[in-house]
Coordinates of C-alpha atoms and ligand atoms in Angstrom, one line a residue:
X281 CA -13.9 -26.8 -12.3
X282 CA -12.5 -23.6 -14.3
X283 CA -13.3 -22.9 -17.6
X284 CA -9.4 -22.0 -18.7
X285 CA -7.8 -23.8 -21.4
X286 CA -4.7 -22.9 -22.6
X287 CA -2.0 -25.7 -22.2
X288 CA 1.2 -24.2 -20.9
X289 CA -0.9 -22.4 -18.1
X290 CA -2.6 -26.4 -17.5
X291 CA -0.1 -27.4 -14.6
X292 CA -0.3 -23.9 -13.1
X293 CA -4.3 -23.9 -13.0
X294 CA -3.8 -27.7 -11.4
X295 CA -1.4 -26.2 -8.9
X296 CA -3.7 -23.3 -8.2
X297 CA -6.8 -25.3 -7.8
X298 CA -5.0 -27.5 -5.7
X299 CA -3.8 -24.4 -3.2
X300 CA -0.6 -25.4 -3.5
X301 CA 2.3 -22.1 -3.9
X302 CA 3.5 -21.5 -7.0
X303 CA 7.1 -21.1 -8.1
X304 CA 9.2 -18.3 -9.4
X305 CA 9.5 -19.6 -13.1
X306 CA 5.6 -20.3 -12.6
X307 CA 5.5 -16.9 -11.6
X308 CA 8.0 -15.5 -14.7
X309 CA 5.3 -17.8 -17.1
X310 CA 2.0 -15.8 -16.1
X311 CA 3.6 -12.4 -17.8
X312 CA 4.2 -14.2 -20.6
X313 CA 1.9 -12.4 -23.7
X314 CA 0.9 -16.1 -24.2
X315 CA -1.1 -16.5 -20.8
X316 CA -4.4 -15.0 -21.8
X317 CA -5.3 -12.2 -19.2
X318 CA -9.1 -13.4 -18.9
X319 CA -7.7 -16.9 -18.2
X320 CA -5.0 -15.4 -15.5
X321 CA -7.6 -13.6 -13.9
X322 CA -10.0 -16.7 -13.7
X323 CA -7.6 -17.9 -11.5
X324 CA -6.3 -14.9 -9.4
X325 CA -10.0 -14.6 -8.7
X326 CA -10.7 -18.2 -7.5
X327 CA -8.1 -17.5 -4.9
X328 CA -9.4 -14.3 -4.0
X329 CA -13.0 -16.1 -3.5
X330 CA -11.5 -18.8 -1.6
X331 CA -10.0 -16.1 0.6
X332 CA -12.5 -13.5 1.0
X333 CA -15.8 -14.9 -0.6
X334 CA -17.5 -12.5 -2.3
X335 CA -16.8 -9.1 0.3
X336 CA -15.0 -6.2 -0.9
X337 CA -13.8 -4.4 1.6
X338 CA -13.0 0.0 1.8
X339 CA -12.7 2.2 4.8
X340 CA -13.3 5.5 5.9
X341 CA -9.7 7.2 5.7
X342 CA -7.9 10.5 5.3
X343 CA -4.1 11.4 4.6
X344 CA -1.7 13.4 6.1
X345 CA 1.7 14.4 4.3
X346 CA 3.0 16.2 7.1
X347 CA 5.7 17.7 4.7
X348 CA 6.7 17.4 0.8
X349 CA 10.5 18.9 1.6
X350 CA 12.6 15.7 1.1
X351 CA 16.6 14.9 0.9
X352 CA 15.8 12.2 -0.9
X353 CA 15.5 12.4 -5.2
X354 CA 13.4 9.6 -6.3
X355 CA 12.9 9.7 -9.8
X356 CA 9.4 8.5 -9.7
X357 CA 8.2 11.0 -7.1
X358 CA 6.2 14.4 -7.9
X359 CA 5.1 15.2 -4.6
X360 CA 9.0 16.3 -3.1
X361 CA 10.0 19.9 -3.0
X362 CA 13.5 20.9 -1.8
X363 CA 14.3 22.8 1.1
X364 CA 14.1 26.4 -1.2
X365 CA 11.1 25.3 -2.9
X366 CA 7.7 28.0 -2.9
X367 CA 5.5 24.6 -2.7
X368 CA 8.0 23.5 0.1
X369 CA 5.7 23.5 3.4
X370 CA 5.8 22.0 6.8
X371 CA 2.3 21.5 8.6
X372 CA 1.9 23.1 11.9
X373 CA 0.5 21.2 14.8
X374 CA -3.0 23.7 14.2
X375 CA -3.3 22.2 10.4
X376 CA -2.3 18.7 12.0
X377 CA -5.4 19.1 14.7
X378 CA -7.8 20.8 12.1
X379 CA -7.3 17.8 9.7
X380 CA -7.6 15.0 12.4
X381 CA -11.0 17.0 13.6
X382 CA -12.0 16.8 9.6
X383 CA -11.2 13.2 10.1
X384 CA -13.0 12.5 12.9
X385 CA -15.8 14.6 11.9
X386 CA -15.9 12.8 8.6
X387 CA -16.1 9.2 10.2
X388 CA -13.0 8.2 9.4
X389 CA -11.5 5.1 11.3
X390 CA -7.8 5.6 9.9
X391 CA -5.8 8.8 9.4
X392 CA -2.5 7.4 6.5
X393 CA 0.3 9.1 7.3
X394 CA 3.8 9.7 5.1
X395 CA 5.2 12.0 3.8
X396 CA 9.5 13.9 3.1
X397 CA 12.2 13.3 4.9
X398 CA 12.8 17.6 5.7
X399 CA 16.7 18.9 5.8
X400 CA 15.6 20.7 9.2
X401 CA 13.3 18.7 11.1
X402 CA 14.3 16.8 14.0
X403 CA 13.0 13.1 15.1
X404 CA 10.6 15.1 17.9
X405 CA 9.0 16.9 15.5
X406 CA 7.7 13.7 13.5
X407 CA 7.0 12.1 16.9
X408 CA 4.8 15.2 17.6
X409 CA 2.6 14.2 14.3
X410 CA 1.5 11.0 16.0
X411 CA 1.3 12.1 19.4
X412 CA -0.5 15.3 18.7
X413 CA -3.0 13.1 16.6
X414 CA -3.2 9.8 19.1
X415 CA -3.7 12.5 22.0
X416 CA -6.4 14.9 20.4
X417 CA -8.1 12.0 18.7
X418 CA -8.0 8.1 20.4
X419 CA -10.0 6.5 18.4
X420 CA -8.5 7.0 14.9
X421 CA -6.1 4.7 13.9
X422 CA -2.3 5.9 12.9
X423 CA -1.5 4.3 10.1
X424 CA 2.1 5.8 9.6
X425 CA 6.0 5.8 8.1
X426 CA 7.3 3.8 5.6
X427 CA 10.9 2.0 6.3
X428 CA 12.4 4.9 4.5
X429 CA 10.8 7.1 7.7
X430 CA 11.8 4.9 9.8
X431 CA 15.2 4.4 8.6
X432 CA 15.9 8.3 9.0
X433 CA 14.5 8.5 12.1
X434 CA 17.1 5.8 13.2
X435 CA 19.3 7.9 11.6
X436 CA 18.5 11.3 13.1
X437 CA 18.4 9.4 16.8
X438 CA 21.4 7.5 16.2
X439 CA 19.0 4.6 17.5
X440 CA 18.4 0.7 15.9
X441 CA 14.8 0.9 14.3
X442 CA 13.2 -1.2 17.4
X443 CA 13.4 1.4 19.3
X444 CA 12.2 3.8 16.8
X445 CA 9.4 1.6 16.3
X446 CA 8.8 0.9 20.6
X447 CA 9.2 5.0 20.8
X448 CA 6.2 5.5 17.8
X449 CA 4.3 2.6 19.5
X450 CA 4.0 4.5 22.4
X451 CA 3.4 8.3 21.0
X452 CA 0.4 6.7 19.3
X453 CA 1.6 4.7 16.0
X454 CA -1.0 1.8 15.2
X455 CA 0.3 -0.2 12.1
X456 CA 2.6 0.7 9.2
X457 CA 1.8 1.8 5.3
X458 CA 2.9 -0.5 2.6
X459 CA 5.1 2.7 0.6
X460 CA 8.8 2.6 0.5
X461 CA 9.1 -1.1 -1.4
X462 CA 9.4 0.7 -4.7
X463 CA 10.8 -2.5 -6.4
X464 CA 13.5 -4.6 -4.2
X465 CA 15.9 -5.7 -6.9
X466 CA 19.3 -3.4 -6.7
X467 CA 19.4 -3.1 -10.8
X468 CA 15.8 -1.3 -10.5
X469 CA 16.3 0.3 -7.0
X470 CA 19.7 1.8 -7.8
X471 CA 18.3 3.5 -10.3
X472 CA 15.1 5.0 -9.1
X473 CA 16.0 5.7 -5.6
X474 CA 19.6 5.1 -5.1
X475 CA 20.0 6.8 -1.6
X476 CA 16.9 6.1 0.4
X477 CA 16.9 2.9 2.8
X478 CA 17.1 -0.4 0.8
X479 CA 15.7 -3.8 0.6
X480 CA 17.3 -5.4 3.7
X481 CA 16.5 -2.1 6.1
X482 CA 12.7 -2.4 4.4
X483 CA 12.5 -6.1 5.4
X484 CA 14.7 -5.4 8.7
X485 CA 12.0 -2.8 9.5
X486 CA 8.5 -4.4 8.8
X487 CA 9.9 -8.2 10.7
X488 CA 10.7 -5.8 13.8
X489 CA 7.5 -4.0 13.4
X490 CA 5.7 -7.4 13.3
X491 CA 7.7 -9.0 16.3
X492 CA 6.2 -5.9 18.2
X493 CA 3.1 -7.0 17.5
X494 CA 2.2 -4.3 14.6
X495 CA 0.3 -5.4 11.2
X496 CA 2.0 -3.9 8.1
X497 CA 0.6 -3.2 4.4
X498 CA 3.4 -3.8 1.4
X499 CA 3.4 -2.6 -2.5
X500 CA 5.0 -2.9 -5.3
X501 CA 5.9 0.4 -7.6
X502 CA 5.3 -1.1 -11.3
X503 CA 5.9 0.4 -14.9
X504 CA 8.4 2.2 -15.2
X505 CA 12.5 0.5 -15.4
X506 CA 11.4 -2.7 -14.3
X507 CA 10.7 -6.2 -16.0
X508 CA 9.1 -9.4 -15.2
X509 CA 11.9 -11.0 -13.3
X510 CA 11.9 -7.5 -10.9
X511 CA 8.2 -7.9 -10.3
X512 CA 8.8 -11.5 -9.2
X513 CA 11.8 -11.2 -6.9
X514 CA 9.7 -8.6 -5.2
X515 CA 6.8 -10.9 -4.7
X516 CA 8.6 -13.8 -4.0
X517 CA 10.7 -11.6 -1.0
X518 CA 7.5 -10.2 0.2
X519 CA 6.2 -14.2 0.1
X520 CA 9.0 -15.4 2.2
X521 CA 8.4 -12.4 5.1
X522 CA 5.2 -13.4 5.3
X523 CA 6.3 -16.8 6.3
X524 CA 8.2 -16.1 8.6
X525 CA 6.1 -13.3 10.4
X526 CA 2.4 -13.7 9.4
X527 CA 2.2 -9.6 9.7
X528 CA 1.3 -8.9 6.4
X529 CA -2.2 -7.8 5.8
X530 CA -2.8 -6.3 2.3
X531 CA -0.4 -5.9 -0.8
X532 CA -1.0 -2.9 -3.0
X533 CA 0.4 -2.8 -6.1
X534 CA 1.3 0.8 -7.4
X535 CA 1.1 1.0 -10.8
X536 CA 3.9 4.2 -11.9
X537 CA 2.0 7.6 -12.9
X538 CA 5.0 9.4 -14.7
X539 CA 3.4 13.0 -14.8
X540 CA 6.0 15.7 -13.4
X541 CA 8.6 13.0 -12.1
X542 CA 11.8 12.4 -13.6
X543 CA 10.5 9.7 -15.6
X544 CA 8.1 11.6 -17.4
X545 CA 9.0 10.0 -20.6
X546 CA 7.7 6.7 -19.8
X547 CA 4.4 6.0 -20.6
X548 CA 2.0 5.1 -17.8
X549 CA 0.8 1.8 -17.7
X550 CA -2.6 0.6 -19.2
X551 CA -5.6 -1.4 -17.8
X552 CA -4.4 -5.0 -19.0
X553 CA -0.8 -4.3 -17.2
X554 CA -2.4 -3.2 -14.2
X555 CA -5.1 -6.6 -14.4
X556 CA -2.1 -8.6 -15.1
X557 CA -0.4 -6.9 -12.4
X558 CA -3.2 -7.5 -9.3
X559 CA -3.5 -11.5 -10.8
X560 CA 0.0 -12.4 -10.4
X561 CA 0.1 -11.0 -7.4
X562 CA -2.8 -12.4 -6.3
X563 CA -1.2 -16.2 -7.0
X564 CA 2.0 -15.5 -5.8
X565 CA 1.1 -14.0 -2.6
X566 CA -0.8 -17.0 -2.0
X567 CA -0.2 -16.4 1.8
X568 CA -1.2 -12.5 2.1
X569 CA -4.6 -12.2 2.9
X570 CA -5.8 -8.7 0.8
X571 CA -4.9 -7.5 -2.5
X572 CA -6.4 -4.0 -2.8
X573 CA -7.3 -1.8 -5.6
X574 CA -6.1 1.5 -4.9
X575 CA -9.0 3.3 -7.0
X576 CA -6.9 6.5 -6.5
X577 CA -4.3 5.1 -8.9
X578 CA -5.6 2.6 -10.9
X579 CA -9.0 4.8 -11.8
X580 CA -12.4 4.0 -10.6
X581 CA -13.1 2.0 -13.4
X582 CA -10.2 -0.5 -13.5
X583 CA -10.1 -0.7 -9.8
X584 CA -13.7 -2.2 -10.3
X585 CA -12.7 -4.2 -12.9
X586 CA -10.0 -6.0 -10.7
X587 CA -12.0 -6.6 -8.1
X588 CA -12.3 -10.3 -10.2
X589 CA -8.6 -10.0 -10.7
X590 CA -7.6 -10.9 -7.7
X591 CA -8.3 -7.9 -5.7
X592 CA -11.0 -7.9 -2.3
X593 CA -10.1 -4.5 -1.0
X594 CA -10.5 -1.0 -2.7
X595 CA -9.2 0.9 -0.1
X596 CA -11.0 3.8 1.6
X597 CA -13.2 7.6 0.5
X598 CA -9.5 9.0 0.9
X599 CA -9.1 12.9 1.4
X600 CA -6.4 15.1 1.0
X601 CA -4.3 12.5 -1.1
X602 CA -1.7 14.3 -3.0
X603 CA 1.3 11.6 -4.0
X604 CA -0.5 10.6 -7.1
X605 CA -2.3 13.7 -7.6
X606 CA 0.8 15.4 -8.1
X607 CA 2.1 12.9 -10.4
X608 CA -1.2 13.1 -12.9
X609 CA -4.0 11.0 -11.4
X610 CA -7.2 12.7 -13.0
X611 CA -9.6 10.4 -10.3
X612 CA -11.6 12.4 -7.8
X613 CA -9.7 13.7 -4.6
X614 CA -12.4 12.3 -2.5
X615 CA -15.4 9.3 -2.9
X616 CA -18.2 9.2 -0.7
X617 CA -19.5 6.3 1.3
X618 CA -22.2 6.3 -1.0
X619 CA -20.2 6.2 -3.9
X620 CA -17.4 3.5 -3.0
X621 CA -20.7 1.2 -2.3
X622 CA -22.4 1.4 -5.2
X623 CA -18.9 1.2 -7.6
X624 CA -18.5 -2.4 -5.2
X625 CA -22.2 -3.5 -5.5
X626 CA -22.3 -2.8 -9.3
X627 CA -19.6 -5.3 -9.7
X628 CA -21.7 -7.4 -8.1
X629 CA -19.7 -8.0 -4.6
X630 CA -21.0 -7.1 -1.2
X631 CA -19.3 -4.1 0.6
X632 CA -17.8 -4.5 3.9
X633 CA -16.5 -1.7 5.8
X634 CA -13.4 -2.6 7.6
X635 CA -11.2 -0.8 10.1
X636 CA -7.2 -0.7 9.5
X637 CA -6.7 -3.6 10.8
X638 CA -9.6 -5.5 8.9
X639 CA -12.5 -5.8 11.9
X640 CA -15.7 -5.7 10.9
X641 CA -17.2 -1.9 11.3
X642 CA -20.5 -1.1 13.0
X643 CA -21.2 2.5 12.8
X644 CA -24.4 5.1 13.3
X645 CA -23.4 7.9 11.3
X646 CA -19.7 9.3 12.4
X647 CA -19.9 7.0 15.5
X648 CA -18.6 3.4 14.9
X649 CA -16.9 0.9 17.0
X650 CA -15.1 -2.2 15.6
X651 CA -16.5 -5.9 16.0
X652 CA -15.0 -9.3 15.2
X653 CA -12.0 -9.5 13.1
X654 CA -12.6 -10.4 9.7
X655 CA -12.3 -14.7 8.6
X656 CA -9.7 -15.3 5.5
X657 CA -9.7 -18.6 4.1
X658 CA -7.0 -20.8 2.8
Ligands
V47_946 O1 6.2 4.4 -1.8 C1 5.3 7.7 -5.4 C2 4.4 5.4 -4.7 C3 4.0 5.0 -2.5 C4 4.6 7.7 -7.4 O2 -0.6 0.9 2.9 C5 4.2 6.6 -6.8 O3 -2.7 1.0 2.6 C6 3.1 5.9 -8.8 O4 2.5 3.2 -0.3 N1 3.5 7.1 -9.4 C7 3.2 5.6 -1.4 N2 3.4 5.7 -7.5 C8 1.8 5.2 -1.4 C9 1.5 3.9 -0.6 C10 0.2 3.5 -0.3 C11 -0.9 3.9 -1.0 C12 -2.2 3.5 -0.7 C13 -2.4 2.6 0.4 C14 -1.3 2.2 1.1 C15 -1.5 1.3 2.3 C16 0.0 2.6 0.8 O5 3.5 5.7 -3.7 C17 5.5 5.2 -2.6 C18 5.7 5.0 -4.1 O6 5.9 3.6 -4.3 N3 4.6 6.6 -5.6 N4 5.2 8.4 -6.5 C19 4.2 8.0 -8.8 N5 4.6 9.1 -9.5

């Protein structure tokens, strides 16, 4: 029996005890200022326990921007350079190799891959990227492309996204990011990234990535234009994907770093927005199976800290990450094994290491193979 007492959250903390899914008005209630976040995060984290016990899981992971130059303009972004730009670059298959042997070399089980959408590339070059990697190195897994990838490579190839997907699929591609969600709602997304692929080509492309038998992350980009009601349409739509395809694996929520992005003059969101944040999610999502804290975004400290939140994942030691960097994270570019234990164990869960798609890690050193799949519970 919880501890919470607050009345208007009493038939939400009955439905939540009770597993049973919450509605969107429930869902529009837990932002309210008069939800206590210690009480919200009571609950978040008895569904996180009844899903994942006491684990918290991280990998060993690197990324890969393979470019910055972007057509696209999203106000929130930092990391995009145009065509002209000095920072502009384009990496060449040797930088592609030498940071896949880094990888590799580095234990990594999981190389993330996204990155602009260049004036001059063609689809054959970002094919390359996976098949390059997939061919010099098997046994890392490709996680790669957002929808908005996707959606210009169907565009460049004058193809339906299936068979960009089938073509990826075979070059290498092993399961897709979560990036590109933004937030769904056309008031928010017309005005944050007006151009770039929207809400129906996001869901069009994750349900065909999951009917091809891929697993797929999904985030949410939070604090900046949005409100309550944006952050629960998103949930809710992510919620009713998930029912239908079961493909989900972990939701991230992004919380808006506003440093050198056109929205510079909003301030970036605090510790109790981004706790609130990972708890709603947390009941909402009710049929998602991870929540992680990205500790790149959130800071080592709060990502911790939401590991009772709601949150059961922290992600991985992360190199060469440069999306929030650009945009003002001050955390550290890379965390050792070492390190992402002990920041678990001193909240007092047990680390797991995981592989992409959430197996159970065995390793000796750099050389690791993947066991039995992980168990969620209801
Ligand atoms: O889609 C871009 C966000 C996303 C900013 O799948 C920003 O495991 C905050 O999706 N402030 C890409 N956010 C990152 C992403 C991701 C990260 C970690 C793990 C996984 C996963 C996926 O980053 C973009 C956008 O929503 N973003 N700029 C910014 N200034």
């Amino acid at each position: 029996m919880l501890r919470t007492s607050t009345p208007i959250l009493k038939p939400i903390r009955d439905k939540v005890e009770a597993a049973e899914r919450l509605s969107f008005d429930e869902g529009l209630l837990l932002w309210s200022p008069e939800v206590p976040l210690s009480e919200l995060g009571e609950l978040a984290n008895l569904v996180r326990e009844r899903k994942n016990g006491n684990f918290a899981y991280y990998n060993i992971n690197t990324h890969l921007n393979p470019t910055n130059v972007c057509v696209y303009r999203c106000t929130f972004c930092a990391f995009r350079a145009d065509l002209r730009d000095a920072k502009g670059y384009w990496m060449s298959d040797e930088q592609i190799v030498a940071r896949g042997q880094e990888a590799v070399d580095a234990g990594s089980t999981e190389m993330h891959i996204v990155g602009g959408l260049h004036h001059q590339a063609n689809y054959d070059q970002y094919r390359n990227v996976i098949s390059l990697l997939h061919e010099s190195f098997p046994s890392l897994h490709l996680k790669a492309w957002t929808p908005v990838e996707i959606d210009w490579f169907a565009r460049l190839t004058n193809k339906p996204i299936r068979w960009v997907l089938e073509d990826m699929i075979e070059a290498g591609l092993g399961s897709l990011p979560g990036g590109g969600a933004e937030i769904f709602h056309p008031e928010v997304r017309n005005q944050i990234c007006e151009h770039k692929a929207d809400a129906s080509r996001w869901f069009e492309t994750h349900r065909t990535a999951h009917e091809l038998g891929l697993r797929s992350n999904c985030t949410m980009l939070y604090g900046h234009l949005e409100n309550a009601y944006h952050r629960i349409d998103h949930l809710v739509r992510l919620r009713e994907l998930q029912d239908e395809t079961g493909g989900l694996q972990t939701f991230i929520p992004l919380a808006f770093h506003p440093d050198n992005t056109g929205l510079s003059h909003i301030t970036k969101p605090l510790a109790a927005m981004d706790l609130r944040t990972m708890a709603v999610s947390r009941l909402m999502l009710d049929n998602v199976p991870h929540v992680k804290a990205y500790w790149i975004m959130l800071g080592v400290g709060t990502a911790q800290v939401a590991l009772s939140y709601g949150a059961d994942d922290i992600d991985g030691t992360v190199r060469h990450e440069l999306i929030y960097h650009d945009a003002g994270a001050e955390t550290p570019e890379v965390l050792s094994v070492e390190d992402i234990r002990r920041l678990i164990e001193e909240t007092g869960r047990e680390p797991v290491e995981r592989d992409t798609l959430y197996r159970h890690v065995e390793r000796e050193g750099t050389h690791w193979h993947a066991g039995e799949p992980i168990a969620v519970g209801g």
